[in-house]
Structure formats: structure tokens, C-alpha cells
Amino acid sequence: MIFKISRVEKLLCLCLKHCEFLEKEKIRKLYFELGDGKIYNSAKLNKVESIVAHALIICLGKNKVPIHWIKEYEIIEKKITSYMNELGKVADLLNKHKISLIALKNSGIAIGMYPHFGACPMGDIDVLVRKNKFREAHQILINKGYEFKFRSELEENNIDDAEDGGSAEYSVCLENGEHLWFELQWRAISGRWIQPKQEPKTDELIDRSIPIIGSNVRLLSPEDNLLQVALHTAKHTFVRAPGFRLHTDVDRIISTQNIDWELFEKNVLKLNTKTAVYLSLSMAHDLLGTKVPDYLLRNIQPY
């Protein structure tokens, strides 16, 4: 896969990869050649300003980074800290009722793999529970003060329809004034690019899930987690909002987890999701330099 990108887009790609693998000299060189204004405007356009800020702080030093980057990082850090605190409280509450809660996508990455909250912008929290616990979890959230409310005006706030569809959304105002959209799911993946028969079975995912030390929040196994975010990226047609920020999920899971690539490939083939996963992993590989094995890409290449 070949991408033609501008120099400022190249800098954004360099800044979006896992912070332990930043190519600092390249970032410093491009930053001073391009100028701060052009970089900041492009980061804002792509909604990655806090991630770029984190990279610049690491590469340039906090004292040498313009204040607007510092503010961008601190705003998101405050927001995501409150989100993760709330996630922990909900997990504790559900645990009392013997309901396992799995944090999906960016929320799972932030709380379990990449604790640089300011570099983990997200618009909501997505969690997974077993289908036979969905109604009970829904009522627990309602009793906690969550408002059952879909963001889309095209969806009716009907719990029967929500259960049939696989997810419900809730609006809640947190203690610090932050607003949170919380999505409760019993289907880990649904929507574009894949058919229901291609979705991983939720009970199997939860059975294979792993704990986070010191928390009642759980994570999908590394292989399941990678497959889930790859298919979620496909669901967003790889570029739809939040744009190429989506590919940081793939990058961070691969960069922090020990992936059993043989098992991962077996799961991809079993679910017949080669095209979606290949495109997702290829984009992370080519844009962010994510270390996806070449043999895996060859094996799941759809053509």
C-alpha cells in the first residue's frame, strides 16, 4: 500500500506512533523546517493536537514547546482522567453484581496499556458485557443516574430495540463537570464491512479476557483486542471521523502487547475478515511504522 502525503502530514504520522518509538531527530528536524503554525493547524484539522503535543514535549522538551500545545495536552488529560475514573467506578459497581466489564478500543488502551491520558483523546467510553447481563447492567446504570439516550436523532430510545441491535448509549455529567457518552454493548463489533456471522462471539471474548491489576476493568486478550480494533477501524471505513487517529489503536496494541500472530491469523481466517483486517493493519504499518509482520500481511492479503 502506497500513500502520498505532505511533509506536515509526515510529521503528524511520526508524532502519532507509540511514544516509546518516536524518531526524535526526524521530528525535531521537520518541526523547525515546517514551523509551528502549519503543524498546529494541521493537527487541529485532524483532531490529533494533544497526541502531537505529547510527542513534541518528549522530542523538544516541555520548556521549548509553545504554550498552546501544553494547554491542548492538559485539557485532554483532565477529560480522560475523569473518564477513566468513571469507568473504574462502573466496573466496581457491576462487579458487585458479578457482571464482568470489558473496556473496548481507546478506553481499554488508555486504562490498561497506554497511561498517557493526554495523548488518548476519545469521545466516549465503550464497554462490553455478556448478552444475558445486558438488561441488568442497563438498569444498574439507570439507577446510578445515567440517562438512556442515543446520540443520533434517528434512533429511538427504546431498550428493546437497543438490546436487539447490540448496544445502548447513555449521557452522564461527571463530578468535575465533564460530559460523558457511555456505550454499553453485548456485541463487540457491529456495522459496516462485516456480517453478523463474522463477529466474534461475545461469551468467548469475555472468557478469554484478561484482568488489569488493581482494577475490576478487564481487557480483551491481545489477539482479540487487535482484531476488534482492526474491525472497528474498518467500520469507520478507515478514514471516517475521528480520521487517521483510529490507527493509533492498532499501533498501541501491537506496541505494548505480546501478540500470538499465529493465533491472530487463525482467528482472522476463521471469521473470514481478511480484507478488513489487512487494510487496517497495512495502514497502521505504512502510516505509523507499526511493526506488523510482513509474513502476516502476505498471508491475509485479500488479492
PDB file of C-alpha atoms in Angstrom:
ATOM      1  CA  MET A   1       0.000   0.000   0.000  1.00  0.00           C
ATOM      2  CA  ILE A   2       1.467   3.362  -1.049  1.00  0.00           C
ATOM      3  CA  PHE A   3       0.455   6.722   0.413  1.00  0.00           C
ATOM      4  CA  LYS A   4       1.445  10.110  -0.948  1.00  0.00           C
ATOM      5  CA  ILE A   5       1.438  12.542   1.933  1.00  0.00           C
ATOM      6  CA  SER A   6       2.746  16.054   2.505  1.00  0.00           C
ATOM      7  CA  ARG A   7       5.667  16.850   4.784  1.00  0.00           C
ATOM      8  CA  VAL A   8       3.393  18.183   7.503  1.00  0.00           C
ATOM      9  CA  GLU A   9       1.313  15.002   7.291  1.00  0.00           C
ATOM     10  CA  LYS A  10       4.533  13.032   7.554  1.00  0.00           C
ATOM     11  CA  LEU A  11       5.317  14.853  10.778  1.00  0.00           C
ATOM     12  CA  LEU A  12       1.873  14.050  12.166  1.00  0.00           C
ATOM     13  CA  CYS A  13       2.426  10.373  11.351  1.00  0.00           C
ATOM     14  CA  LEU A  14       5.788  10.440  13.132  1.00  0.00           C
ATOM     15  CA  CYS A  15       4.145  12.008  16.181  1.00  0.00           C
ATOM     16  CA  LEU A  16       1.207   9.628  16.365  1.00  0.00           C
ATOM     17  CA  LYS A  17       3.162   6.414  16.834  1.00  0.00           C
ATOM     18  CA  HIS A  18       3.697   4.915  20.301  1.00  0.00           C
ATOM     19  CA  CYS A  19       5.726   7.406  22.332  1.00  0.00           C
ATOM     20  CA  GLU A  20       8.480   4.886  23.115  1.00  0.00           C
ATOM     21  CA  PHE A  21       9.228   4.548  19.400  1.00  0.00           C
ATOM     22  CA  LEU A  22       9.309   8.213  18.392  1.00  0.00           C
ATOM     23  CA  GLU A  23      12.029   9.132  15.892  1.00  0.00           C
ATOM     24  CA  LYS A  24      13.056  12.208  17.819  1.00  0.00           C
ATOM     25  CA  GLU A  25      15.647  13.634  15.446  1.00  0.00           C
ATOM     26  CA  LYS A  26      13.318  13.387  12.447  1.00  0.00           C
ATOM     27  CA  ILE A  27      10.534  15.065  14.417  1.00  0.00           C
ATOM     28  CA  ARG A  28      12.775  17.898  15.605  1.00  0.00           C
ATOM     29  CA  LYS A  29      14.129  18.488  12.109  1.00  0.00           C
ATOM     30  CA  LEU A  30      10.723  18.596  10.437  1.00  0.00           C
ATOM     31  CA  TYR A  31       9.226  20.714  13.204  1.00  0.00           C
ATOM     32  CA  PHE A  32      11.753  23.509  12.780  1.00  0.00           C
ATOM     33  CA  GLU A  33      11.695  23.297   8.982  1.00  0.00           C
ATOM     34  CA  LEU A  34       7.890  23.499   8.739  1.00  0.00           C
ATOM     35  CA  GLY A  35       7.209  25.966  11.526  1.00  0.00           C
ATOM     36  CA  ASP A  36       4.837  25.639  14.448  1.00  0.00           C
ATOM     37  CA  GLY A  37       1.812  27.341  12.885  1.00  0.00           C
ATOM     38  CA  LYS A  38       1.446  24.976   9.942  1.00  0.00           C
ATOM     39  CA  ILE A  39       1.869  21.935  12.199  1.00  0.00           C
ATOM     40  CA  TYR A  40      -0.617  23.171  14.789  1.00  0.00           C
ATOM     41  CA  ASN A  41      -3.277  23.942  12.180  1.00  0.00           C
ATOM     42  CA  SER A  42      -2.890  20.507  10.593  1.00  0.00           C
ATOM     43  CA  ALA A  43      -3.036  18.784  13.977  1.00  0.00           C
ATOM     44  CA  LYS A  44      -6.243  20.673  14.835  1.00  0.00           C
ATOM     45  CA  LEU A  45      -7.763  19.771  11.479  1.00  0.00           C
ATOM     46  CA  ASN A  46      -7.077  16.085  12.103  1.00  0.00           C
ATOM     47  CA  LYS A  47      -8.092  16.262  15.797  1.00  0.00           C
ATOM     48  CA  VAL A  48      -4.740  14.924  16.974  1.00  0.00           C
ATOM     49  CA  GLU A  49      -3.381  18.039  18.654  1.00  0.00           C
ATOM     50  CA  SER A  50      -2.980  16.504  22.114  1.00  0.00           C
ATOM     51  CA  ILE A  51      -1.148  13.456  20.693  1.00  0.00           C
ATOM     52  CA  VAL A  52       1.200  15.673  18.694  1.00  0.00           C
ATOM     53  CA  ALA A  53       1.659  17.819  21.791  1.00  0.00           C
ATOM     54  CA  HIS A  54       2.787  14.783  23.766  1.00  0.00           C
ATOM     55  CA  ALA A  55       5.305  13.861  21.085  1.00  0.00           C
ATOM     56  CA  LEU A  56       6.666  17.410  20.866  1.00  0.00           C
ATOM     57  CA  ILE A  57       7.042  17.613  24.635  1.00  0.00           C
ATOM     58  CA  ILE A  58       9.110  14.419  24.526  1.00  0.00           C
ATOM     59  CA  CYS A  59      11.181  15.432  21.497  1.00  0.00           C
ATOM     60  CA  LEU A  60      11.703  19.150  22.153  1.00  0.00           C
ATOM     61  CA  GLY A  61      11.411  19.366  25.919  1.00  0.00           C
ATOM     62  CA  LYS A  62       8.430  20.896  27.715  1.00  0.00           C
ATOM     63  CA  ASN A  63      10.158  24.250  28.184  1.00  0.00           C
ATOM     64  CA  LYS A  64      10.663  24.613  24.427  1.00  0.00           C
ATOM     65  CA  VAL A  65       7.128  23.726  23.343  1.00  0.00           C
ATOM     66  CA  PRO A  66       4.728  26.647  22.717  1.00  0.00           C
ATOM     67  CA  ILE A  67       2.102  27.024  25.414  1.00  0.00           C
ATOM     68  CA  HIS A  68      -0.839  26.179  23.132  1.00  0.00           C
ATOM     69  CA  TRP A  69       0.459  22.594  22.837  1.00  0.00           C
ATOM     70  CA  ILE A  70       0.760  22.308  26.612  1.00  0.00           C
ATOM     71  CA  LYS A  71      -2.821  23.517  27.028  1.00  0.00           C
ATOM     72  CA  GLU A  72      -4.125  21.066  24.428  1.00  0.00           C
ATOM     73  CA  TYR A  73      -2.485  18.183  26.254  1.00  0.00           C
ATOM     74  CA  GLU A  74      -3.704  19.287  29.679  1.00  0.00           C
ATOM     75  CA  ILE A  75      -7.312  19.702  28.502  1.00  0.00           C
ATOM     76  CA  ILE A  76      -7.446  16.147  27.178  1.00  0.00           C
ATOM     77  CA  GLU A  77      -5.550  14.770  30.177  1.00  0.00           C
ATOM     78  CA  LYS A  78      -8.133  16.255  32.542  1.00  0.00           C
ATOM     79  CA  LYS A  79     -11.017  14.939  30.448  1.00  0.00           C
ATOM     80  CA  ILE A  80      -9.682  11.394  30.043  1.00  0.00           C
ATOM     81  CA  THR A  81      -8.666  11.171  33.701  1.00  0.00           C
ATOM     82  CA  SER A  82     -12.291  11.829  34.633  1.00  0.00           C
ATOM     83  CA  TYR A  83     -13.446   9.271  32.049  1.00  0.00           C
ATOM     84  CA  MET A  84     -11.145   6.579  33.411  1.00  0.00           C
ATOM     85  CA  ASN A  85     -12.192   7.323  36.986  1.00  0.00           C
ATOM     86  CA  GLU A  86     -15.815   6.867  35.961  1.00  0.00           C
ATOM     87  CA  LEU A  87     -15.002   3.676  34.084  1.00  0.00           C
ATOM     88  CA  GLY A  88     -13.426   2.274  37.242  1.00  0.00           C
ATOM     89  CA  LYS A  89     -16.490   3.184  39.310  1.00  0.00           C
ATOM     90  CA  VAL A  90     -18.859   1.500  36.864  1.00  0.00           C
ATOM     91  CA  ALA A  91     -16.676  -1.616  36.764  1.00  0.00           C
ATOM     92  CA  ASP A  92     -16.681  -1.754  40.584  1.00  0.00           C
ATOM     93  CA  LEU A  93     -20.462  -1.362  40.639  1.00  0.00           C
ATOM     94  CA  LEU A  94     -21.077  -4.082  38.044  1.00  0.00           C
ATOM     95  CA  ASN A  95     -18.576  -6.369  39.744  1.00  0.00           C
ATOM     96  CA  LYS A  96     -20.718  -6.292  42.886  1.00  0.00           C
ATOM     97  CA  HIS A  97     -23.439  -7.859  40.754  1.00  0.00           C
ATOM     98  CA  LYS A  98     -20.990 -10.391  39.271  1.00  0.00           C
ATOM     99  CA  ILE A  99     -21.029  -8.706  35.864  1.00  0.00           C
ATOM    100  CA  SER A 100     -17.702  -8.655  34.017  1.00  0.00           C
ATOM    101  CA  LEU A 101     -16.972  -5.411  32.181  1.00  0.00           C
ATOM    102  CA  ILE A 102     -14.548  -5.239  29.253  1.00  0.00           C
ATOM    103  CA  ALA A 103     -13.204  -1.838  28.187  1.00  0.00           C
ATOM    104  CA  LEU A 104     -13.083  -1.654  24.398  1.00  0.00           C
ATOM    105  CA  LYS A 105     -10.906   0.255  21.950  1.00  0.00           C
ATOM    106  CA  ASN A 106      -9.362   3.504  23.160  1.00  0.00           C
ATOM    107  CA  SER A 107     -10.803   3.272  26.666  1.00  0.00           C
ATOM    108  CA  GLY A 108      -9.229  -0.145  27.177  1.00  0.00           C
ATOM    109  CA  ILE A 109      -5.945   1.053  25.709  1.00  0.00           C
ATOM    110  CA  ALA A 110      -5.863   4.089  27.995  1.00  0.00           C
ATOM    111  CA  ILE A 111      -6.681   2.286  31.217  1.00  0.00           C
ATOM    112  CA  GLY A 112      -4.706  -0.877  30.530  1.00  0.00           C
ATOM    113  CA  MET A 113      -1.848  -0.152  28.114  1.00  0.00           C
ATOM    114  CA  TYR A 114      -1.050   3.491  27.433  1.00  0.00           C
ATOM    115  CA  PRO A 115      -1.399   5.590  30.583  1.00  0.00           C
ATOM    116  CA  HIS A 116      -0.581   8.907  28.883  1.00  0.00           C
ATOM    117  CA  PHE A 117      -4.131  10.154  29.190  1.00  0.00           C
ATOM    118  CA  GLY A 118      -3.480  13.456  27.445  1.00  0.00           C
ATOM    119  CA  ALA A 119      -2.418  11.519  24.352  1.00  0.00           C
ATOM    120  CA  CYS A 120      -5.577   9.369  24.381  1.00  0.00           C
ATOM    121  CA  PRO A 121      -8.359  11.630  23.084  1.00  0.00           C
ATOM    122  CA  MET A 122     -11.729   9.920  22.854  1.00  0.00           C
ATOM    123  CA  GLY A 123     -15.321  10.986  22.525  1.00  0.00           C
ATOM    124  CA  ASP A 124     -16.908   8.233  24.595  1.00  0.00           C
ATOM    125  CA  ILE A 125     -16.369   5.023  26.534  1.00  0.00           C
ATOM    126  CA  ASP A 126     -17.372   1.674  25.038  1.00  0.00           C
ATOM    127  CA  VAL A 127     -17.741  -1.399  27.232  1.00  0.00           C
ATOM    128  CA  LEU A 128     -18.725  -4.990  26.626  1.00  0.00           C
ATOM    129  CA  VAL A 129     -20.855  -7.274  28.808  1.00  0.00           C
ATOM    130  CA  ARG A 130     -22.442 -10.661  28.208  1.00  0.00           C
ATOM    131  CA  LYS A 131     -25.800 -10.590  26.430  1.00  0.00           C
ATOM    132  CA  ASN A 132     -27.541 -12.284  29.361  1.00  0.00           C
ATOM    133  CA  LYS A 133     -26.270  -9.466  31.624  1.00  0.00           C
ATOM    134  CA  PHE A 134     -27.129  -6.585  29.292  1.00  0.00           C
ATOM    135  CA  ARG A 135     -30.535  -5.712  30.806  1.00  0.00           C
ATOM    136  CA  GLU A 136     -29.237  -5.950  34.343  1.00  0.00           C
ATOM    137  CA  ALA A 137     -26.262  -3.718  33.534  1.00  0.00           C
ATOM    138  CA  HIS A 138     -28.628  -1.258  31.833  1.00  0.00           C
ATOM    139  CA  GLN A 139     -30.765  -0.992  34.970  1.00  0.00           C
ATOM    140  CA  ILE A 140     -27.704  -0.540  37.173  1.00  0.00           C
ATOM    141  CA  LEU A 141     -26.591   2.399  35.013  1.00  0.00           C
ATOM    142  CA  ILE A 142     -30.075   3.932  35.136  1.00  0.00           C
ATOM    143  CA  ASN A 143     -30.113   3.604  38.935  1.00  0.00           C
ATOM    144  CA  LYS A 144     -26.721   5.332  39.020  1.00  0.00           C
ATOM    145  CA  GLY A 145     -28.195   8.361  37.260  1.00  0.00           C
ATOM    146  CA  TYR A 146     -27.219   7.612  33.671  1.00  0.00           C
ATOM    147  CA  GLU A 147     -29.693   8.908  31.086  1.00  0.00           C
ATOM    148  CA  PHE A 148     -30.545   6.329  28.429  1.00  0.00           C
ATOM    149  CA  LYS A 149     -30.235   8.412  25.280  1.00  0.00           C
ATOM    150  CA  PHE A 150     -28.899   7.772  21.800  1.00  0.00           C
ATOM    151  CA  ARG A 151     -26.778  10.491  20.205  1.00  0.00           C
ATOM    152  CA  SER A 152     -28.413  10.007  16.826  1.00  0.00           C
ATOM    153  CA  GLU A 153     -31.870  11.513  16.386  1.00  0.00           C
ATOM    154  CA  LEU A 154     -32.612   8.638  14.017  1.00  0.00           C
ATOM    155  CA  GLU A 155     -32.530   6.117  16.865  1.00  0.00           C
ATOM    156  CA  GLU A 156     -35.408   5.762  19.302  1.00  0.00           C
ATOM    157  CA  ASN A 157     -34.591   5.467  22.992  1.00  0.00           C
ATOM    158  CA  ASN A 158     -36.103   2.015  23.301  1.00  0.00           C
ATOM    159  CA  ILE A 159     -34.240  -0.597  25.346  1.00  0.00           C
ATOM    160  CA  ASP A 160     -35.829  -3.498  23.449  1.00  0.00           C
ATOM    161  CA  ASP A 161     -34.503  -2.125  20.161  1.00  0.00           C
ATOM    162  CA  ALA A 162     -31.161  -1.362  21.784  1.00  0.00           C
ATOM    163  CA  GLU A 163     -30.823  -4.924  23.027  1.00  0.00           C
ATOM    164  CA  ASP A 164     -31.757  -6.288  19.607  1.00  0.00           C
ATOM    165  CA  GLY A 165     -29.139  -4.038  17.987  1.00  0.00           C
ATOM    166  CA  GLY A 166     -26.434  -4.903  20.478  1.00  0.00           C
ATOM    167  CA  SER A 167     -25.808  -1.610  22.279  1.00  0.00           C
ATOM    168  CA  ALA A 168     -27.289   1.241  24.278  1.00  0.00           C
ATOM    169  CA  GLU A 169     -25.968   4.746  24.834  1.00  0.00           C
ATOM    170  CA  TYR A 170     -26.124   6.892  27.944  1.00  0.00           C
ATOM    171  CA  SER A 171     -25.459  10.513  28.776  1.00  0.00           C
ATOM    172  CA  VAL A 172     -23.961  11.430  32.142  1.00  0.00           C
ATOM    173  CA  CYS A 173     -22.438  14.528  33.738  1.00  0.00           C
ATOM    174  CA  LEU A 174     -19.377  13.652  35.807  1.00  0.00           C
ATOM    175  CA  GLU A 175     -18.417  15.127  39.157  1.00  0.00           C
ATOM    176  CA  ASN A 176     -15.914  17.565  37.627  1.00  0.00           C
ATOM    177  CA  GLY A 177     -18.453  18.863  35.109  1.00  0.00           C
ATOM    178  CA  GLU A 178     -17.222  16.814  32.152  1.00  0.00           C
ATOM    179  CA  HIS A 179     -19.905  15.256  29.988  1.00  0.00           C
ATOM    180  CA  LEU A 180     -19.557  11.584  29.045  1.00  0.00           C
ATOM    181  CA  TRP A 181     -21.224   9.406  26.453  1.00  0.00           C
ATOM    182  CA  PHE A 182     -21.153   5.822  27.702  1.00  0.00           C
ATOM    183  CA  GLU A 183     -21.952   2.919  25.367  1.00  0.00           C
ATOM    184  CA  LEU A 184     -22.960  -0.452  26.781  1.00  0.00           C
ATOM    185  CA  GLN A 185     -22.567  -3.296  24.276  1.00  0.00           C
ATOM    186  CA  TRP A 186     -23.121  -7.018  24.125  1.00  0.00           C
ATOM    187  CA  ARG A 187     -21.748  -7.136  20.563  1.00  0.00           C
ATOM    188  CA  ALA A 188     -18.049  -6.302  20.363  1.00  0.00           C
ATOM    189  CA  ILE A 189     -18.260  -5.346  16.696  1.00  0.00           C
ATOM    190  CA  SER A 190     -21.209  -4.484  14.509  1.00  0.00           C
ATOM    191  CA  GLY A 191     -21.848  -2.438  11.414  1.00  0.00           C
ATOM    192  CA  ARG A 192     -20.080  -1.800   8.139  1.00  0.00           C
ATOM    193  CA  TRP A 193     -17.672  -4.174   6.388  1.00  0.00           C
ATOM    194  CA  ILE A 194     -18.646  -7.337   8.255  1.00  0.00           C
ATOM    195  CA  GLN A 195     -21.742  -9.523   8.563  1.00  0.00           C
ATOM    196  CA  PRO A 196     -23.131 -10.728  11.911  1.00  0.00           C
ATOM    197  CA  LYS A 197     -21.758 -14.226  11.256  1.00  0.00           C
ATOM    198  CA  GLN A 198     -18.263 -12.702  11.079  1.00  0.00           C
ATOM    199  CA  GLU A 199     -18.473 -11.173  14.537  1.00  0.00           C
ATOM    200  CA  PRO A 200     -16.506 -12.855  17.338  1.00  0.00           C
ATOM    201  CA  LYS A 201     -18.779 -14.489  19.910  1.00  0.00           C
ATOM    202  CA  THR A 202     -19.059 -12.248  22.961  1.00  0.00           C
ATOM    203  CA  ASP A 203     -19.057 -15.010  25.580  1.00  0.00           C
ATOM    204  CA  GLU A 204     -15.851 -16.429  24.100  1.00  0.00           C
ATOM    205  CA  LEU A 205     -14.235 -12.993  24.111  1.00  0.00           C
ATOM    206  CA  ILE A 206     -15.128 -12.456  27.748  1.00  0.00           C
ATOM    207  CA  ASP A 207     -13.977 -15.944  28.712  1.00  0.00           C
ATOM    208  CA  ARG A 208     -10.565 -15.154  27.162  1.00  0.00           C
ATOM    209  CA  SER A 209     -10.370 -11.634  28.619  1.00  0.00           C
ATOM    210  CA  ILE A 210      -7.563 -10.618  30.961  1.00  0.00           C
ATOM    211  CA  PRO A 211      -7.568  -8.605  34.183  1.00  0.00           C
ATOM    212  CA  ILE A 212      -5.994  -5.229  34.817  1.00  0.00           C
ATOM    213  CA  ILE A 213      -4.056  -5.337  38.071  1.00  0.00           C
ATOM    214  CA  GLY A 214      -5.756  -3.247  40.733  1.00  0.00           C
ATOM    215  CA  SER A 215      -8.952  -2.748  38.737  1.00  0.00           C
ATOM    216  CA  ASN A 216     -12.232  -4.509  38.042  1.00  0.00           C
ATOM    217  CA  VAL A 217     -11.999  -3.402  34.413  1.00  0.00           C
ATOM    218  CA  ARG A 218     -10.928  -6.193  32.078  1.00  0.00           C
ATOM    219  CA  LEU A 219      -9.330  -6.204  28.625  1.00  0.00           C
ATOM    220  CA  LEU A 220      -9.815  -8.444  25.652  1.00  0.00           C
ATOM    221  CA  SER A 221      -6.949 -10.839  25.096  1.00  0.00           C
ATOM    222  CA  PRO A 222      -4.180  -9.260  22.956  1.00  0.00           C
ATOM    223  CA  GLU A 223      -5.254 -11.162  19.827  1.00  0.00           C
ATOM    224  CA  ASP A 224      -8.959 -10.427  20.342  1.00  0.00           C
ATOM    225  CA  ASN A 225      -8.190  -6.796  21.137  1.00  0.00           C
ATOM    226  CA  LEU A 226      -6.205  -6.312  17.958  1.00  0.00           C
ATOM    227  CA  LEU A 227      -8.879  -7.970  15.848  1.00  0.00           C
ATOM    228  CA  GLN A 228     -11.587  -5.855  17.464  1.00  0.00           C
ATOM    229  CA  VAL A 229      -9.861  -2.522  16.832  1.00  0.00           C
ATOM    230  CA  ALA A 230      -8.920  -3.552  13.287  1.00  0.00           C
ATOM    231  CA  LEU A 231     -12.559  -4.291  12.510  1.00  0.00           C
ATOM    232  CA  HIS A 232     -13.672  -1.124  14.294  1.00  0.00           C
ATOM    233  CA  THR A 233     -11.335   0.877  12.060  1.00  0.00           C
ATOM    234  CA  ALA A 234     -12.912  -0.853   9.074  1.00  0.00           C
ATOM    235  CA  LYS A 235     -16.350   0.035  10.443  1.00  0.00           C
ATOM    236  CA  HIS A 236     -15.262   3.669  10.204  1.00  0.00           C
ATOM    237  CA  THR A 237     -14.175   2.971   6.604  1.00  0.00           C
ATOM    238  CA  PHE A 238     -10.563   3.556   7.739  1.00  0.00           C
ATOM    239  CA  VAL A 239     -10.792   7.356   7.387  1.00  0.00           C
ATOM    240  CA  ARG A 240     -14.176   8.484   8.720  1.00  0.00           C
ATOM    241  CA  ALA A 241     -14.167  10.529  11.932  1.00  0.00           C
ATOM    242  CA  PRO A 242     -12.070  10.503  14.050  1.00  0.00           C
ATOM    243  CA  GLY A 243      -9.927  10.008  10.954  1.00  0.00           C
ATOM    244  CA  PHE A 244      -6.458   8.573  10.914  1.00  0.00           C
ATOM    245  CA  ARG A 245      -6.326   8.837  14.697  1.00  0.00           C
ATOM    246  CA  LEU A 246      -8.131   5.488  14.578  1.00  0.00           C
ATOM    247  CA  HIS A 247      -4.914   3.784  13.529  1.00  0.00           C
ATOM    248  CA  THR A 248      -3.226   4.648  16.818  1.00  0.00           C
ATOM    249  CA  ASP A 249      -5.379   1.911  18.421  1.00  0.00           C
ATOM    250  CA  VAL A 250      -3.759  -0.718  16.211  1.00  0.00           C
ATOM    251  CA  ASP A 251      -0.305   0.772  16.798  1.00  0.00           C
ATOM    252  CA  ARG A 252      -0.601   0.911  20.582  1.00  0.00           C
ATOM    253  CA  ILE A 253      -1.910  -2.611  20.978  1.00  0.00           C
ATOM    254  CA  ILE A 254       0.845  -4.074  18.800  1.00  0.00           C
ATOM    255  CA  SER A 255       3.486  -1.906  20.514  1.00  0.00           C
ATOM    256  CA  THR A 256       2.506  -2.887  24.061  1.00  0.00           C
ATOM    257  CA  GLN A 257       1.145  -6.441  23.841  1.00  0.00           C
ATOM    258  CA  ASN A 258       2.701  -9.797  23.047  1.00  0.00           C
ATOM    259  CA  ILE A 259       0.620 -10.871  20.067  1.00  0.00           C
ATOM    260  CA  ASP A 260       0.446 -14.539  19.167  1.00  0.00           C
ATOM    261  CA  TRP A 261       0.474 -13.860  15.430  1.00  0.00           C
ATOM    262  CA  GLU A 262      -0.284 -17.473  14.504  1.00  0.00           C
ATOM    263  CA  LEU A 263      -3.406 -17.413  16.669  1.00  0.00           C
ATOM    264  CA  PHE A 264      -4.355 -13.956  15.381  1.00  0.00           C
ATOM    265  CA  GLU A 265      -4.101 -15.115  11.762  1.00  0.00           C
ATOM    266  CA  LYS A 266      -6.150 -18.210  12.576  1.00  0.00           C
ATOM    267  CA  ASN A 267      -8.908 -16.005  14.065  1.00  0.00           C
ATOM    268  CA  VAL A 268      -8.906 -13.678  11.047  1.00  0.00           C
ATOM    269  CA  LEU A 269      -9.269 -16.582   8.644  1.00  0.00           C
ATOM    270  CA  LYS A 270     -11.901 -18.294  10.782  1.00  0.00           C
ATOM    271  CA  LEU A 271     -14.094 -15.182  10.714  1.00  0.00           C
ATOM    272  CA  ASN A 272     -13.376 -14.502   7.038  1.00  0.00           C
ATOM    273  CA  THR A 273     -12.285 -10.927   7.760  1.00  0.00           C
ATOM    274  CA  LYS A 274      -9.086 -10.849   5.694  1.00  0.00           C
ATOM    275  CA  THR A 275      -9.901  -7.722   3.655  1.00  0.00           C
ATOM    276  CA  ALA A 276     -10.932  -5.516   6.566  1.00  0.00           C
ATOM    277  CA  VAL A 277      -8.039  -6.600   8.802  1.00  0.00           C
ATOM    278  CA  TYR A 278      -5.448  -6.427   6.029  1.00  0.00           C
ATOM    279  CA  LEU A 279      -6.377  -2.839   5.173  1.00  0.00           C
ATOM    280  CA  SER A 280      -6.419  -1.791   8.829  1.00  0.00           C
ATOM    281  CA  LEU A 281      -3.031  -3.325   9.666  1.00  0.00           C
ATOM    282  CA  SER A 282      -1.498  -2.112   6.390  1.00  0.00           C
ATOM    283  CA  MET A 283      -2.492   1.474   7.089  1.00  0.00           C
ATOM    284  CA  ALA A 284      -1.007   1.401  10.587  1.00  0.00           C
ATOM    285  CA  HIS A 285       2.122  -0.254   9.174  1.00  0.00           C
ATOM    286  CA  ASP A 286       2.576   2.283   6.360  1.00  0.00           C
ATOM    287  CA  LEU A 287       1.460   5.458   8.138  1.00  0.00           C
ATOM    288  CA  LEU A 288       2.805   4.925  11.649  1.00  0.00           C
ATOM    289  CA  GLY A 289       5.520   2.350  11.091  1.00  0.00           C
ATOM    290  CA  THR A 290       3.675  -0.175  13.262  1.00  0.00           C
ATOM    291  CA  LYS A 291       5.585  -3.448  13.489  1.00  0.00           C
ATOM    292  CA  VAL A 292       3.182  -5.775  11.713  1.00  0.00           C
ATOM    293  CA  PRO A 293       4.975  -8.916  10.496  1.00  0.00           C
ATOM    294  CA  ASP A 294       5.385  -8.926   6.710  1.00  0.00           C
ATOM    295  CA  TYR A 295       4.505 -12.618   6.513  1.00  0.00           C
ATOM    296  CA  LEU A 296       1.177 -11.956   8.245  1.00  0.00           C
ATOM    297  CA  LEU A 297       0.257  -9.257   5.734  1.00  0.00           C
ATOM    298  CA  ARG A 298       1.149 -11.612   2.898  1.00  0.00           C
ATOM    299  CA  ASN A 299      -0.921 -14.409   4.394  1.00  0.00           C
ATOM    300  CA  ILE A 300      -4.070 -12.328   4.821  1.00  0.00           C
ATOM    301  CA  GLN A 301      -3.684 -10.248   1.673  1.00  0.00           C
ATOM    302  CA  PRO A 302      -7.120 -10.420   0.001  1.00  0.00           C
ATOM    303  CA  TYR A 303      -5.865 -10.421  -3.594  1.00  0.00           C
TER     304      TYR A 303
END
